[in-house]
C-alpha positions as a Python dict, from the first residue, in 0.01 Angstrom:
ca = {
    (1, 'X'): (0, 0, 0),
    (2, 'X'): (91, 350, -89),
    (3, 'X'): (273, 511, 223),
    (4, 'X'): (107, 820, 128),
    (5, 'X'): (-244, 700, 233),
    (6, 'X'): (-387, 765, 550),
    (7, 'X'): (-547, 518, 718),
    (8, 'X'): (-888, 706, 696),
    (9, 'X'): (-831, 744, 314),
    (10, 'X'): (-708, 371, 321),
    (11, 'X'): (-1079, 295, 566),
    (12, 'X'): (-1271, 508, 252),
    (13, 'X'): (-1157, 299, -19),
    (14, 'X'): (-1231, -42, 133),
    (15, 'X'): (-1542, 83, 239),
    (16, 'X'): (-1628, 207, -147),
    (17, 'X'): (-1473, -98, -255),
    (18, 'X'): (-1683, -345, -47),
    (19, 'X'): (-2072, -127, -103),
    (20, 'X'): (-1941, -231, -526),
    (21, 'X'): (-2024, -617, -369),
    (22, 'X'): (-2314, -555, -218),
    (23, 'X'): (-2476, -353, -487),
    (24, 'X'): (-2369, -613, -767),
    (25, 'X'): (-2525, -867, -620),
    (26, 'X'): (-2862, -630, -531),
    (27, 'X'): (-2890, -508, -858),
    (28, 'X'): (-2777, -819, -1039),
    (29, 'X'): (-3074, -1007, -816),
    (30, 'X'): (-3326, -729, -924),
    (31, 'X'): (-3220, -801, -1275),
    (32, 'X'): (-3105, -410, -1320),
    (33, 'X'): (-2906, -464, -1586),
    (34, 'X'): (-2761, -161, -1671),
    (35, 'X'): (-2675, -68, -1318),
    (36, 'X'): (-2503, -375, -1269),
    (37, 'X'): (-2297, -283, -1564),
    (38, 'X'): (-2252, 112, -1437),
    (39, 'X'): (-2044, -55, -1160),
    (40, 'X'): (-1781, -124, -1418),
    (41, 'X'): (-1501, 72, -1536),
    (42, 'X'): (-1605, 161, -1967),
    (43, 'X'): (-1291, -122, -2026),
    (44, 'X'): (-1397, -341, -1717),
    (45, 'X'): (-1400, -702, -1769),
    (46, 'X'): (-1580, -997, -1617),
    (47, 'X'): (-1596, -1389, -1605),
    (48, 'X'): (-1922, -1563, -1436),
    (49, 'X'): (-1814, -1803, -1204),
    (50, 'X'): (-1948, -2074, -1415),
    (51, 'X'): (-1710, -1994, -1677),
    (52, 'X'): (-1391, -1809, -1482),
    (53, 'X'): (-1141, -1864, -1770),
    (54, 'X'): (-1422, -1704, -2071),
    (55, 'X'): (-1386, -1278, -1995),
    (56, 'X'): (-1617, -1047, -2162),
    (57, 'X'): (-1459, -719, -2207),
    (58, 'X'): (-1623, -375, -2171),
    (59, 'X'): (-1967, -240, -2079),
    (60, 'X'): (-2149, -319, -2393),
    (61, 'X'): (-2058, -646, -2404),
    (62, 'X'): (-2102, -737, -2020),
    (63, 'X'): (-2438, -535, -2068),
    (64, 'X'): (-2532, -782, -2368),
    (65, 'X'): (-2406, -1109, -2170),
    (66, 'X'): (-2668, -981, -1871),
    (67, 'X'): (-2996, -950, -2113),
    (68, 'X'): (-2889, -1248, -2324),
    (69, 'X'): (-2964, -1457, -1954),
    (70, 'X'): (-3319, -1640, -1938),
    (71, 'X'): (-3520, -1436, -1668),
    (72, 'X'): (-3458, -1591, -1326),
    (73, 'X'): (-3517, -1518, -959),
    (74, 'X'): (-3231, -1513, -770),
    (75, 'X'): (-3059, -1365, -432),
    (76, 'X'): (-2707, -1341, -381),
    (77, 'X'): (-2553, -1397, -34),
    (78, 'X'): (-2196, -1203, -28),
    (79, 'X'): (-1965, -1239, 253),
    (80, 'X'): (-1605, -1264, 370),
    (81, 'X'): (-1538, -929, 207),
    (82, 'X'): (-1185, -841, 173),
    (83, 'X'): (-1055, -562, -12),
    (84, 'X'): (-703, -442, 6),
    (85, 'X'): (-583, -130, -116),
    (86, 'X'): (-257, -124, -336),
    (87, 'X'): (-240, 232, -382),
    (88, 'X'): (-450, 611, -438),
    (89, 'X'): (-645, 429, -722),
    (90, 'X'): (-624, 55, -727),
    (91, 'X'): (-703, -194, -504),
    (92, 'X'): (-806, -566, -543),
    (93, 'X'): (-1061, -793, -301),
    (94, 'X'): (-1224, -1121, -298),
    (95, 'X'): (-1559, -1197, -138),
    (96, 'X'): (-1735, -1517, -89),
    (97, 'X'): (-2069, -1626, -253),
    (98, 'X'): (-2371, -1828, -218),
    (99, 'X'): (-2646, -1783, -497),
    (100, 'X'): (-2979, -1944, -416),
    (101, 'X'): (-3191, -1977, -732),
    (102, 'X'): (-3537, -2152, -612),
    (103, 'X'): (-3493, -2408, -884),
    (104, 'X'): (-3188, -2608, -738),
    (105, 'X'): (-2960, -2628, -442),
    (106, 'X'): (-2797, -2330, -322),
    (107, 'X'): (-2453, -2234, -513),
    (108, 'X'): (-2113, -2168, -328),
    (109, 'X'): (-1867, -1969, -510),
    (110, 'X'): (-1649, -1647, -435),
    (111, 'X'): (-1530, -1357, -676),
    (112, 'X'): (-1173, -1209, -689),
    (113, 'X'): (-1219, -817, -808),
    (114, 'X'): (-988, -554, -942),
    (115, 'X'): (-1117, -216, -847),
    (116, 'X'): (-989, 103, -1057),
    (117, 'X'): (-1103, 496, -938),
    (118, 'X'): (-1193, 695, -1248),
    (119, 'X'): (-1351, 1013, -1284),
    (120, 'X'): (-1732, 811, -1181),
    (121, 'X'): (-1582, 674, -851),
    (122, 'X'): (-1436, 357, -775),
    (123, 'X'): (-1568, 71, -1040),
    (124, 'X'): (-1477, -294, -1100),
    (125, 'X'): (-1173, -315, -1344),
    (126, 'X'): (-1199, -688, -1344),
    (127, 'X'): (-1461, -877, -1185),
    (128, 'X'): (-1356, -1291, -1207),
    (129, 'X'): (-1634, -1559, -1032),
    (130, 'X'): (-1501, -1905, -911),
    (131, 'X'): (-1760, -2198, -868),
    (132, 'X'): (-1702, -2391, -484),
    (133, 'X'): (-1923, -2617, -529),
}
């Protein structure tokens, strides 16, 4: 971490860094599309964690990948959040998972995130899901 942080600048970035999480997973469980894919930086990148190794690269593309789903209901349980800041406007985190779907058994996972400030705030630069089990 950047020596020239203070620890309440270092507190506001993990905090930022960690409401990203939770409103992913609120908005991707209210099936708001495109503000799941405002909480990306415009050359963000993401990989579901049924498919961690396949990225999809930018907002258009992420936004397409979204609305190309089959309508489901679904609420996403995020935990463990971790985020550790690397410097003024980076920082990376990982967060655990459990997706309950109604139509199977509940879904353990985690996601490791890149965060990146820009000029809209702090946004996911890379946002990579693992499957558990």
């Amino acid at each position: 971490m950047s020596a020239d942080l203070t620890p309440e600048a270092v507190r506001a970035i993990e905090h930022d860094c960690a409401k990203l999480v939770a409103r992913y997973a609120n908005h991707n469980d209210a099936a708001d599309w495109e503000a799941v894919v405002a909480l990306y930086a415009k050359d963000g990148r993401m990989a579901r964690p049924s498919a961690p190794d396949d990225w999809i690269e930018g907002r258009e593309a992420i936004l397409a990948a979204f609305t190309a789903r089959a309508a489901r209901t679904t609420r996403h349980v995020c935990s463990n959040v971790e985020i550790t800041v690397l410097d003024a406007d980076t920082a990376i985190g990982e967060s655990a998972m459990l997706l309950f779907t109604g139509e199977s058994v509940p879904k353990v996972g985690s996601f490791e995130d890149r965060f990146v400030r820009t000029v809209e705030g702090w946004k996911f630069a890379e946002r990579r899901g693992l499957m558990t089990f």
